[in-house]
mmCIF file of N, CA and C in Angstrom:
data_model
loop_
_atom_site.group_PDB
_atom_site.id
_atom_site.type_symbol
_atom_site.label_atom_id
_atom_site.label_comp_id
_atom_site.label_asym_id
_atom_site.label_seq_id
_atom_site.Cartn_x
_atom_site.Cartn_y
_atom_site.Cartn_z
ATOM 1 N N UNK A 260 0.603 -5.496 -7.081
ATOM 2 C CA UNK A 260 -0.730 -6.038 -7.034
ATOM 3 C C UNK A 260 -1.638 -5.103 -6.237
ATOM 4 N N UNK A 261 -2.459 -5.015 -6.800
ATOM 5 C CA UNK A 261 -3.748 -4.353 -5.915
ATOM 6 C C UNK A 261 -5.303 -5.451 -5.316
ATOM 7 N N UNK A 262 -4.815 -5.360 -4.154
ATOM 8 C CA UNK A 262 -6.206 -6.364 -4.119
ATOM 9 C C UNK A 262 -7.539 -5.624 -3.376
ATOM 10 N N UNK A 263 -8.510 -6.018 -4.427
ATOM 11 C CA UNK A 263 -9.675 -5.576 -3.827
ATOM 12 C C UNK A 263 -10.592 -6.266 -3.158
ATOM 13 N N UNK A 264 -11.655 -6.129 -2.230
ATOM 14 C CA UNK A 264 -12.383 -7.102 -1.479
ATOM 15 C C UNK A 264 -13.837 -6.796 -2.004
ATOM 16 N N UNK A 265 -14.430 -7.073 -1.426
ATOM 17 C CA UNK A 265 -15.532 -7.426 -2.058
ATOM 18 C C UNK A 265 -16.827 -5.963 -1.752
ATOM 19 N N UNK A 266 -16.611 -4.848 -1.343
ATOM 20 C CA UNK A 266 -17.295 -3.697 -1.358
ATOM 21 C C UNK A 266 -16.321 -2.961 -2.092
ATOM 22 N N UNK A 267 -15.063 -3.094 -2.561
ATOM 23 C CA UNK A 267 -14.261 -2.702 -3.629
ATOM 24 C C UNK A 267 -15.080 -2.994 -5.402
ATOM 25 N N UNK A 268 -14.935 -4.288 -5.195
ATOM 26 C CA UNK A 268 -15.788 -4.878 -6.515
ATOM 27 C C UNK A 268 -16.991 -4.634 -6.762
ATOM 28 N N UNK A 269 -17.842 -4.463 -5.565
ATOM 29 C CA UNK A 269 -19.695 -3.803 -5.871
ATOM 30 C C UNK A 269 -19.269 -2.553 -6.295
ATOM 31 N N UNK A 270 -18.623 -1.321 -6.030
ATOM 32 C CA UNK A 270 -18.636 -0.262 -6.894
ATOM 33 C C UNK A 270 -17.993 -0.649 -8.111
ATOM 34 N N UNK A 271 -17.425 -1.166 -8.664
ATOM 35 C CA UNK A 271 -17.261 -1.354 -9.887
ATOM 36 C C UNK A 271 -18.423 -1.653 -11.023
ATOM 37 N N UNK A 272 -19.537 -2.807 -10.019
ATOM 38 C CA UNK A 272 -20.575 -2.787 -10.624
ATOM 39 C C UNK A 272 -21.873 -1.835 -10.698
ATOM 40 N N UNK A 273 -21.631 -1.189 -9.492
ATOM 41 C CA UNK A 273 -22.840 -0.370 -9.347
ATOM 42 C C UNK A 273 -22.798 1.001 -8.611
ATOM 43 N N UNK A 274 -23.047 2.121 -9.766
ATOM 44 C CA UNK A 274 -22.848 2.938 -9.315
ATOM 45 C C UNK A 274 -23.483 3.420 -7.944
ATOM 46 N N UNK A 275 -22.190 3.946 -7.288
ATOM 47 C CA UNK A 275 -22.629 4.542 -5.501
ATOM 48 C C UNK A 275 -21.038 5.308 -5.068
ATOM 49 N N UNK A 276 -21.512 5.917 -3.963
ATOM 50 C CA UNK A 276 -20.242 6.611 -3.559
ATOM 51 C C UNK A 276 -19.088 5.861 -3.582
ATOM 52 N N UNK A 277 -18.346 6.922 -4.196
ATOM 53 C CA UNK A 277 -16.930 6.311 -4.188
ATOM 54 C C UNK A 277 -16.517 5.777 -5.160
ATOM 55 N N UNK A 278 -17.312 5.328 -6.430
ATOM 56 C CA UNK A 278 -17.493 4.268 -8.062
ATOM 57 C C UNK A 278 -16.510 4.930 -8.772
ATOM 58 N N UNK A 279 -16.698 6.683 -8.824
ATOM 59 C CA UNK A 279 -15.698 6.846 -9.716
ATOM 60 C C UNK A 279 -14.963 7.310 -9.295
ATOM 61 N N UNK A 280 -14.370 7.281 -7.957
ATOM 62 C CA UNK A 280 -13.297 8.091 -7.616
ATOM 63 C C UNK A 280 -12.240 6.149 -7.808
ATOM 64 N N UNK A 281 -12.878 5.818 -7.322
ATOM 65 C CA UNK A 281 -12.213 4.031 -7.401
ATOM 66 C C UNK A 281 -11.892 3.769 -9.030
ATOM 67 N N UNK A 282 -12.591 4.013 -9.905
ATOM 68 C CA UNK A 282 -12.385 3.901 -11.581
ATOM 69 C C UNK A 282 -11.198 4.396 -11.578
ATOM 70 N N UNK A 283 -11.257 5.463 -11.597
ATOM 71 C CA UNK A 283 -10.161 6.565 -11.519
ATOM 72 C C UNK A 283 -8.726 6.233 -11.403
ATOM 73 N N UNK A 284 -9.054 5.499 -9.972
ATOM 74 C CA UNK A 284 -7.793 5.487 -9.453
ATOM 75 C C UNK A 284 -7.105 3.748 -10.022
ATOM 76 N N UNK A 285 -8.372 3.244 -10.296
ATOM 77 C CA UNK A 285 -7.529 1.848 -11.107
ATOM 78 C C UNK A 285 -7.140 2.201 -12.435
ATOM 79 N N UNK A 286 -7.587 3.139 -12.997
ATOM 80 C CA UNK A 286 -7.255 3.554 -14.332
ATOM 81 C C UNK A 286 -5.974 4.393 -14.249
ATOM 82 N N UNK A 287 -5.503 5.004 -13.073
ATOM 83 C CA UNK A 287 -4.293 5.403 -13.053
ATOM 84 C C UNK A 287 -3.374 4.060 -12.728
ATOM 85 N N UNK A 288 -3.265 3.379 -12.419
ATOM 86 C CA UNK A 288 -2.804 2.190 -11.815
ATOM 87 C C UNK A 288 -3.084 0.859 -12.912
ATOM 88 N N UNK A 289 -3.499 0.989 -14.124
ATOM 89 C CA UNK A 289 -3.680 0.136 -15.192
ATOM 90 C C UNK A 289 -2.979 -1.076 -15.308
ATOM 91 N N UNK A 290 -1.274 -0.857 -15.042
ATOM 92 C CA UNK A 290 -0.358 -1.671 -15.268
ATOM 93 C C UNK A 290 -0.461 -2.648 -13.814
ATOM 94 N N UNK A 291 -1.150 -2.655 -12.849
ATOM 95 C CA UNK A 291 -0.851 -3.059 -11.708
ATOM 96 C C UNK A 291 -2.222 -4.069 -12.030
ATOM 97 N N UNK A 292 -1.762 -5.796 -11.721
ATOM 98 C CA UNK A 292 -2.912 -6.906 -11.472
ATOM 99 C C UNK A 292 -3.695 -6.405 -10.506
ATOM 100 N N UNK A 293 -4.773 -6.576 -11.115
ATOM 101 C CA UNK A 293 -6.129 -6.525 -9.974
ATOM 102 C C UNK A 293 -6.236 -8.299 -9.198
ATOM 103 N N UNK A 294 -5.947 -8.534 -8.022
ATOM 104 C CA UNK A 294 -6.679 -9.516 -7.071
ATOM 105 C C UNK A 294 -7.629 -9.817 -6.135
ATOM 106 N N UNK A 295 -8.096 -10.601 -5.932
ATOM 107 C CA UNK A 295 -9.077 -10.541 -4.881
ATOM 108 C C UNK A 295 -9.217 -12.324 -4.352
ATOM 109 N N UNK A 296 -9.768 -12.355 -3.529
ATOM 110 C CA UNK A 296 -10.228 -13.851 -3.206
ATOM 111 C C UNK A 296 -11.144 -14.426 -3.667
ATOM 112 N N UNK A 297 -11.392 -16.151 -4.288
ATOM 113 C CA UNK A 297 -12.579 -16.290 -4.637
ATOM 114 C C UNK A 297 -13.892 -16.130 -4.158
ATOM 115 N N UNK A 298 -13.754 -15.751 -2.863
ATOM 116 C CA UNK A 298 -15.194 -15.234 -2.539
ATOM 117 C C UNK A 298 -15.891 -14.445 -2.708
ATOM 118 N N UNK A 299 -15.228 -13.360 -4.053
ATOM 119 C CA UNK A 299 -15.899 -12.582 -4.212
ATOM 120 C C UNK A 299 -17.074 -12.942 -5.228
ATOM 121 N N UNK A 300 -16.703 -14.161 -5.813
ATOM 122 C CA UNK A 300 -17.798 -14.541 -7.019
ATOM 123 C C UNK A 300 -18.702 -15.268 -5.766
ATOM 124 N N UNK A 301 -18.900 -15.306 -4.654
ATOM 125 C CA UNK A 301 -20.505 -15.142 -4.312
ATOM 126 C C UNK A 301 -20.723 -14.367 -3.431
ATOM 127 N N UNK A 302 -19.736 -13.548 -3.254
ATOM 128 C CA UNK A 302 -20.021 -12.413 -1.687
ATOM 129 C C UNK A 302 -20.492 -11.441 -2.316
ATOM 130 N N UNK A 303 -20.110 -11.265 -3.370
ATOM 131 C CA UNK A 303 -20.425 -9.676 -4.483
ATOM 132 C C UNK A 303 -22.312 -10.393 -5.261
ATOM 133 N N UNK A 304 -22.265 -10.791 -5.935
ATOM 134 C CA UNK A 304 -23.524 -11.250 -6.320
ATOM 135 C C UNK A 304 -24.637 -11.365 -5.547
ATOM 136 N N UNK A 305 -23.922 -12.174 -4.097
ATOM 137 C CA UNK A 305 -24.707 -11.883 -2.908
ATOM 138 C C UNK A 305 -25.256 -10.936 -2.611
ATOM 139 N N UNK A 306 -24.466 -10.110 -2.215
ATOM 140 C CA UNK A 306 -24.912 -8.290 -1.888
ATOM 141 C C UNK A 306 -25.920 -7.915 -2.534
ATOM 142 N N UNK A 307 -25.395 -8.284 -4.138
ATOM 143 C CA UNK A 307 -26.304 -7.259 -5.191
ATOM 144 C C UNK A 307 -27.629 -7.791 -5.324
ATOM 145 N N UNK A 308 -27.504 -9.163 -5.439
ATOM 146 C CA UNK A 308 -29.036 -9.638 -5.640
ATOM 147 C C UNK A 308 -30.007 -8.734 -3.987
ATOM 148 N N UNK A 309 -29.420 -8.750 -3.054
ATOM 149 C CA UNK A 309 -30.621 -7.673 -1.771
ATOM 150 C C UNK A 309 -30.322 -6.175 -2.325
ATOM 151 N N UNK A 310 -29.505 -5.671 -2.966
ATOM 152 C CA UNK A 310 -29.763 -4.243 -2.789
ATOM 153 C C UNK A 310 -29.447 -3.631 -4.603
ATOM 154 N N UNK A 311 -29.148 -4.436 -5.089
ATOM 155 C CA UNK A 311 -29.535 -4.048 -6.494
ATOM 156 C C UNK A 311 -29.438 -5.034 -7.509
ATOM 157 N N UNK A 312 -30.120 -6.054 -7.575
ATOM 158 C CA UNK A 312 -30.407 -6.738 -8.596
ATOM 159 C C UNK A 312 -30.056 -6.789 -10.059
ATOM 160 N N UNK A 313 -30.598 -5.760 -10.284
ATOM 161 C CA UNK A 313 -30.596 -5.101 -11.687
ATOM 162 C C UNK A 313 -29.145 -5.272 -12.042
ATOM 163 N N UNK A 314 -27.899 -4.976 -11.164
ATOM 164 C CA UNK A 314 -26.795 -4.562 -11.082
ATOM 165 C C UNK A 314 -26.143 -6.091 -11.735
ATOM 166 N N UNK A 315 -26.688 -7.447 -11.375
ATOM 167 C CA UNK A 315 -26.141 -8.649 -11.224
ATOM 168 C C UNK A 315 -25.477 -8.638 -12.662
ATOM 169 N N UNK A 316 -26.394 -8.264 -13.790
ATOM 170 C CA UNK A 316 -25.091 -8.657 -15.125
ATOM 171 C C UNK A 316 -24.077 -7.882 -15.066
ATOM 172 N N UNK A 317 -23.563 -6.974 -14.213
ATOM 173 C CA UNK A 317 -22.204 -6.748 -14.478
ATOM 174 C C UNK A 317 -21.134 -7.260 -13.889
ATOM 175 N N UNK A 318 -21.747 -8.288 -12.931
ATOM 176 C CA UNK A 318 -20.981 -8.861 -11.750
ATOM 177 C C UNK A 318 -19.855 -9.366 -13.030
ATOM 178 N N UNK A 319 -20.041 -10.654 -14.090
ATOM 179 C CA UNK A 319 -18.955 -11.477 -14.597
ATOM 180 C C UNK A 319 -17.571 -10.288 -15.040
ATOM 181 N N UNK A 320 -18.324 -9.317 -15.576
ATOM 182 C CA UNK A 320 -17.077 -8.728 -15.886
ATOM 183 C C UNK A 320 -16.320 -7.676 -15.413
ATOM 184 N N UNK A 321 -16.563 -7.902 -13.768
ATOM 185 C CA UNK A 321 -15.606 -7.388 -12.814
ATOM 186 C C UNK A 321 -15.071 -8.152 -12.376
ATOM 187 N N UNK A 322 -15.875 -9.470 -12.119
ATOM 188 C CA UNK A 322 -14.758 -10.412 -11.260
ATOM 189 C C UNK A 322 -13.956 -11.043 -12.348
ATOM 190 N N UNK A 323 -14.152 -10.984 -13.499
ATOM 191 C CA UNK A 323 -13.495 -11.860 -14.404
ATOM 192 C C UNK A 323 -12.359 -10.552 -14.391
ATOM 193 N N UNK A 324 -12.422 -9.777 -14.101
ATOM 194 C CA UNK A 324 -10.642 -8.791 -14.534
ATOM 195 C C UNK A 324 -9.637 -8.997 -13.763
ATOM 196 N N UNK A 325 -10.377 -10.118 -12.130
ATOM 197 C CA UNK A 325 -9.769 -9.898 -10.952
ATOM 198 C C UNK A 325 -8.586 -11.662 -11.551
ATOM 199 N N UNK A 326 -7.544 -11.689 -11.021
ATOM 200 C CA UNK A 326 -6.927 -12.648 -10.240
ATOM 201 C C UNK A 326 -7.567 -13.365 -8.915
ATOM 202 N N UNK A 327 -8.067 -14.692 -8.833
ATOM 203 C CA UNK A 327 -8.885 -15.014 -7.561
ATOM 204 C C UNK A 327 -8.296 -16.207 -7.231
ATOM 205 N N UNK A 328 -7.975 -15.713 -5.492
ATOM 206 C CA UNK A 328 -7.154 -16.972 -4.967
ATOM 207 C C UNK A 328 -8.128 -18.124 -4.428
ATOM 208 N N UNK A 329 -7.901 -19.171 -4.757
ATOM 209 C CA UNK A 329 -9.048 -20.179 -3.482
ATOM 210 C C UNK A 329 -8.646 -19.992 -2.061
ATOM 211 N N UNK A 330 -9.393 -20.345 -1.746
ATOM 212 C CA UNK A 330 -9.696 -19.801 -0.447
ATOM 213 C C UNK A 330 -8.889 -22.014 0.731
ATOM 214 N N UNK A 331 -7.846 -21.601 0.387
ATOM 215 C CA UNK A 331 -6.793 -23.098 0.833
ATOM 216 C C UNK A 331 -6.792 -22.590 2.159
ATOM 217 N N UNK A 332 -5.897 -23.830 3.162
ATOM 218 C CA UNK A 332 -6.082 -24.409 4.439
ATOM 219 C C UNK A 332 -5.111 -23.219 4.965
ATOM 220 N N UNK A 333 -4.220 -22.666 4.511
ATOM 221 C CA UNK A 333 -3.375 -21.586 4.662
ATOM 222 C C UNK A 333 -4.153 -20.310 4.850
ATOM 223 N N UNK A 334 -4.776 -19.888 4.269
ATOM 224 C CA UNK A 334 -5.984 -18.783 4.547
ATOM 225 C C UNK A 334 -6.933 -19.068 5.486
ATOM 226 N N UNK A 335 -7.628 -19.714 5.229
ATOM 227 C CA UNK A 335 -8.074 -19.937 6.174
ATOM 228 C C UNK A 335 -7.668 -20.136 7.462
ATOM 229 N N UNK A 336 -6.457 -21.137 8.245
ATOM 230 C CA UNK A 336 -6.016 -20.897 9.508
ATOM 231 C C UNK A 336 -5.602 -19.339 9.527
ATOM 232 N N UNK A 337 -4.651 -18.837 8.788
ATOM 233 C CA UNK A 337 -4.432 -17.547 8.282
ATOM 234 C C UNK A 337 -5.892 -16.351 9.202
ATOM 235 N N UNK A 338 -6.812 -16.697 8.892
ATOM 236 C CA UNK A 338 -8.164 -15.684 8.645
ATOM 237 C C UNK A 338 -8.530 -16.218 10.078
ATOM 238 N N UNK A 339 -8.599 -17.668 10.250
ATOM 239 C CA UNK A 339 -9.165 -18.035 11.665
ATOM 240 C C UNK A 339 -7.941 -17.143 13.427
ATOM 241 N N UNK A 340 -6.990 -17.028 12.519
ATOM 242 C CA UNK A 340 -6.124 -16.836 13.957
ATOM 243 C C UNK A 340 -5.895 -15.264 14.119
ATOM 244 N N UNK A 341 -6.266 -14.413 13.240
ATOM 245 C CA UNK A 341 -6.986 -12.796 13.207
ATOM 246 C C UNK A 341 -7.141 -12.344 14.862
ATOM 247 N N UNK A 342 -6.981 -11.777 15.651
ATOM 248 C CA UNK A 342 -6.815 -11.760 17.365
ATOM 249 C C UNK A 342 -8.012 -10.429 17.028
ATOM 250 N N UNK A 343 -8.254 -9.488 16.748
ATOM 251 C CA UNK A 343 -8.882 -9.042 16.596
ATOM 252 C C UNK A 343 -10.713 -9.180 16.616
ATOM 253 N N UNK A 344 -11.298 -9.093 17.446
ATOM 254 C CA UNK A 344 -12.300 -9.631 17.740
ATOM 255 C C UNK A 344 -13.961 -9.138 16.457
ATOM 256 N N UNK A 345 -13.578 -7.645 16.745
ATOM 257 C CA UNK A 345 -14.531 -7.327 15.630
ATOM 258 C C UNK A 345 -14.662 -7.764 14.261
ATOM 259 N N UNK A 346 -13.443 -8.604 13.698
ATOM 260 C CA UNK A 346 -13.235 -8.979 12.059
ATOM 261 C C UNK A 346 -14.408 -9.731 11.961
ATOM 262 N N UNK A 347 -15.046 -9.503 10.980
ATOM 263 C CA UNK A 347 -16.137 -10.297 10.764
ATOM 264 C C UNK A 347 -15.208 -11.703 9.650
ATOM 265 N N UNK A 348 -16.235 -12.507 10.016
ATOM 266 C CA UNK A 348 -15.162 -14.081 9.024
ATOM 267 C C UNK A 348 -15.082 -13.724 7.847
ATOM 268 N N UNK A 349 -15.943 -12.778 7.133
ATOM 269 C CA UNK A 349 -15.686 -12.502 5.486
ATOM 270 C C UNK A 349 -14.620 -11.759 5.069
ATOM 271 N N UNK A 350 -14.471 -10.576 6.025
ATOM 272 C CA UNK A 350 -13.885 -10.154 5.936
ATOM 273 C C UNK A 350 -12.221 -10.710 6.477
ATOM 274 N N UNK A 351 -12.357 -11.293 7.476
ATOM 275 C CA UNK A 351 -10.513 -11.804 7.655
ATOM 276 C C UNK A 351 -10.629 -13.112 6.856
ATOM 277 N N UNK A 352 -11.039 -13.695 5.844
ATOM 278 C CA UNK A 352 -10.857 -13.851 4.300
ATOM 279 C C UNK A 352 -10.247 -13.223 3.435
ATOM 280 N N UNK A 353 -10.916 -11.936 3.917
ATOM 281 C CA UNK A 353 -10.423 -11.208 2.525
ATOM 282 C C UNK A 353 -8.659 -10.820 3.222
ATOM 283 N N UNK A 354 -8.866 -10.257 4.490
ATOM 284 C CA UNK A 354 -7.417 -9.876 4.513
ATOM 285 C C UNK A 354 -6.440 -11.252 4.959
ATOM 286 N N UNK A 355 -6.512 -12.356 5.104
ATOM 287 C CA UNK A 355 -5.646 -13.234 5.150
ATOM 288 C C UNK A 355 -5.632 -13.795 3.963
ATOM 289 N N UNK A 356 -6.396 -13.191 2.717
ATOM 290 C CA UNK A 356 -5.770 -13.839 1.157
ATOM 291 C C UNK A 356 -5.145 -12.895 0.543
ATOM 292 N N UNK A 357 -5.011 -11.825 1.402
ATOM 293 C CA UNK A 357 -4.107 -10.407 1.116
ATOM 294 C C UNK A 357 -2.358 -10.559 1.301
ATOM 295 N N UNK A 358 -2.693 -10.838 2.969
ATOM 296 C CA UNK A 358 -1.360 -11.421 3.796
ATOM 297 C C UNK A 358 -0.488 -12.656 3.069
ATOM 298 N N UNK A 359 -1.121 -13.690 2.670
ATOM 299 C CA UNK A 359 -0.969 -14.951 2.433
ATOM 300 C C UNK A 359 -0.188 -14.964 0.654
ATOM 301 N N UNK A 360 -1.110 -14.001 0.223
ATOM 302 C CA UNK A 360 -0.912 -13.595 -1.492
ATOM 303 C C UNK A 360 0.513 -12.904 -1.519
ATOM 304 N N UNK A 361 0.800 -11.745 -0.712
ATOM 305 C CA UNK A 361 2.206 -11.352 -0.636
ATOM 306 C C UNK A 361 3.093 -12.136 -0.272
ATOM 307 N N UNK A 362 2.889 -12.856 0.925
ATOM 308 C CA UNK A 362 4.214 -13.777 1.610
ATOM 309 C C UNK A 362 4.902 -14.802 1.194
ATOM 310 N N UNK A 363 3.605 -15.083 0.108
ATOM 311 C CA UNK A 363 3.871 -16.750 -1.172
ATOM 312 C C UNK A 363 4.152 -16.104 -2.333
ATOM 313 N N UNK A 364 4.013 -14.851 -2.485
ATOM 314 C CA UNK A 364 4.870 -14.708 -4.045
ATOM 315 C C UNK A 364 5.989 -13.839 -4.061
ATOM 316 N N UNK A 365 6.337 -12.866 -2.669
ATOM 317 C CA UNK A 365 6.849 -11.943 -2.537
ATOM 318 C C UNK A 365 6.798 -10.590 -3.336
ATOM 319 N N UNK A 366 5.766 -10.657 -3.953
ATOM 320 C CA UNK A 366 5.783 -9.413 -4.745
ATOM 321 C C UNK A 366 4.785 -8.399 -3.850
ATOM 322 N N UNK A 367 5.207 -7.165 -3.681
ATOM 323 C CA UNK A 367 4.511 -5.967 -2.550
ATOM 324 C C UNK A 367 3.299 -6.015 -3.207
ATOM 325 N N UNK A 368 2.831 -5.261 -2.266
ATOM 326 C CA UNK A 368 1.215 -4.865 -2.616
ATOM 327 C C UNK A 368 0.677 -3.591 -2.399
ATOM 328 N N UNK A 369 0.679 -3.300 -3.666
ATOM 329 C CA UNK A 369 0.087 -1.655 -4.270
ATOM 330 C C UNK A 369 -0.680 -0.873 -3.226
ATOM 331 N N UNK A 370 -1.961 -1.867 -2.605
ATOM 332 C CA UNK A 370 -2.936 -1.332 -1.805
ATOM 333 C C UNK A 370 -4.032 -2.006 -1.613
ATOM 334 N N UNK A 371 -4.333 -2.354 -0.505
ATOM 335 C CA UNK A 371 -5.477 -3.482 -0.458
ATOM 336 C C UNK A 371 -6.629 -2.339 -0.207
ATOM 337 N N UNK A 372 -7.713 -2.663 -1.171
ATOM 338 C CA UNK A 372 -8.392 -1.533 -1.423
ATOM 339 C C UNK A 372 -9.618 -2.178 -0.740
ATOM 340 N N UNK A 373 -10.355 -1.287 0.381
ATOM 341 C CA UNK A 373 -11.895 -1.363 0.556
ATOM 342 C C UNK A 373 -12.060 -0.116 1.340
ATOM 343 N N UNK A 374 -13.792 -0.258 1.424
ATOM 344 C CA UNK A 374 -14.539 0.980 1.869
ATOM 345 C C UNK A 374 -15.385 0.342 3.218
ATOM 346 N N UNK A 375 -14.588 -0.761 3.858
ATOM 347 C CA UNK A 375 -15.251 -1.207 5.304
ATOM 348 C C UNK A 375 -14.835 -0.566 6.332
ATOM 349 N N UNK A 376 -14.891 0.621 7.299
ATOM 350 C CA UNK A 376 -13.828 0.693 8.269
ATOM 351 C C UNK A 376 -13.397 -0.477 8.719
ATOM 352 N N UNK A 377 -13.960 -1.267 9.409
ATOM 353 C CA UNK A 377 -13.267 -2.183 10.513
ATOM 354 C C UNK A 377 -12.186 -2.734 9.611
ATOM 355 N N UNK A 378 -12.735 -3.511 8.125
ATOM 356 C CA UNK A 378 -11.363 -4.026 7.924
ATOM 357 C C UNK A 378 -10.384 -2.900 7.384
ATOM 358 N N UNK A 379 -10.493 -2.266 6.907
ATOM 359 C CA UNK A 379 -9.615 -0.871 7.065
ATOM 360 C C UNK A 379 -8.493 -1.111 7.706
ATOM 361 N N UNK A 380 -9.108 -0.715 8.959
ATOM 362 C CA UNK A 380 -8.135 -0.845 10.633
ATOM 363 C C UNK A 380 -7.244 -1.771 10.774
ATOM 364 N N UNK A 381 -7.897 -3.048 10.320
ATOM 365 C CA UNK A 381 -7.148 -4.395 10.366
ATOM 366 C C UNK A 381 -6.613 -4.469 9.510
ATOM 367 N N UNK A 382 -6.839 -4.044 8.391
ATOM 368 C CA UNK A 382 -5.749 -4.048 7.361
ATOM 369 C C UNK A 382 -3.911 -3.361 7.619
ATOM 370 N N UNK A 383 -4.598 -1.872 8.358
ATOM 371 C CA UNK A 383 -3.386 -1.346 8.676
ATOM 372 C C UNK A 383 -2.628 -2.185 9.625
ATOM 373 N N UNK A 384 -3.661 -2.174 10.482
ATOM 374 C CA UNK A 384 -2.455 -2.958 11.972
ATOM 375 C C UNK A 384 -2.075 -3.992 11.573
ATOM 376 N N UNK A 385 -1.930 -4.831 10.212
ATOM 377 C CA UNK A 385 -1.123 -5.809 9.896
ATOM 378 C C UNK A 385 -0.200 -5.209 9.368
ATOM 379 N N UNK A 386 0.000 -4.067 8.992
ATOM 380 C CA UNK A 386 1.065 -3.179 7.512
ATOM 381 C C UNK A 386 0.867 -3.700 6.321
ATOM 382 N N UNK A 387 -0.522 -3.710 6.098
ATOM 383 C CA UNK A 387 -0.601 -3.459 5.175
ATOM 384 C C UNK A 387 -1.020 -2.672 4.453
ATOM 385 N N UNK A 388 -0.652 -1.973 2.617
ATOM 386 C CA UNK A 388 -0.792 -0.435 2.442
ATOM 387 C C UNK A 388 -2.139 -0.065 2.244
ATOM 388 N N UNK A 389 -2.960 0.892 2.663
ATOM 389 C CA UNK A 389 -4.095 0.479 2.383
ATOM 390 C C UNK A 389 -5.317 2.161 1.125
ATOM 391 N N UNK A 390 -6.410 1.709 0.823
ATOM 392 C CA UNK A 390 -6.329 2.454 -0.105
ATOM 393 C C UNK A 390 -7.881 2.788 -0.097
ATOM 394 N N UNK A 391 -9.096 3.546 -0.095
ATOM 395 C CA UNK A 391 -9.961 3.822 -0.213
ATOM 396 C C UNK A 391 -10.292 5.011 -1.004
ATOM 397 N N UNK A 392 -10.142 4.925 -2.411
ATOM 398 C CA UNK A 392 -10.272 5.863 -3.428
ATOM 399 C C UNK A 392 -11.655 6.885 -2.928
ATOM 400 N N UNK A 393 -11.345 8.419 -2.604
ATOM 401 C CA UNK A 393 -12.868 9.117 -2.832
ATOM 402 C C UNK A 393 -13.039 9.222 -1.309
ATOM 403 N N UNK A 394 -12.286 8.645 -0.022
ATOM 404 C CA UNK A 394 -12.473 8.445 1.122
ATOM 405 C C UNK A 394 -10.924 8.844 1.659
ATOM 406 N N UNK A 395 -10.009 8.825 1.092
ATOM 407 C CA UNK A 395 -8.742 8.840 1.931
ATOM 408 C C UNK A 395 -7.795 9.308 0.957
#
């Protein structure tokens, strides 16, 4: 599984640094499910409607390629108990539906893909593998 968060999924919709080095690298990786959390169907739309609008019709058919977990009482305590002070709440969402997604199905995870440092960081110091196409 590859899960992406939600500045993963805005380059998919709109071209900016990093769009096609990220294409790229999911197109090498074809056979591998794309996931993400359901928050990306309003965290991503969110974004785009302040900084590119125009961009919004491509939102359905990125998030529609994704696998999207709800966002249950497990993630959430999951995301709330993050010790890490800088995680912003959207973001330890995204990585406690990362954590939570491996541990309940046991299947590894390809690379939890974003272009945030901070969650970056936090991604690693949990072990998890992490992936920023065009950046790393």
């Amino acid at each position: 599984m590859i899960y992406l968060d939600s500045a993963a999924v805005i380059k998919l919709v709109r071209q900016e640094a990093c769009s096609t080095d990220l294409v790229s690298w999911l197109n090498e990786h074809d056979d591998v499910p794309l996931v993400s959390s359901a928050l990306v169907e309003v965290e991503v739309p969110r974004a785009l409607r302040r900084s590119a609008p125009q961009a919004l019709i491509g939102v359905p058919a990125a998030v529609g390629r994704l696998f999207r977990l709800e966002i249950d009482s497990t993630i959430r305590a999951t995301a709330a108990a993050f010790a890490e002070p800088t995680l912003r709440s959207l973001d330890a969402i995204h990585l406690a539906t990362a954590q939570v997604l491996t541990n309940e199905s046991g299947t590894a995870l390809t690379a939890f893909v974003t272009y945030d440092r901070r969650l970056l960081a936090c991604a690693k110091e949990a072990g998890l593998p992490v992936a920023s196409p065009g950046q790393n």
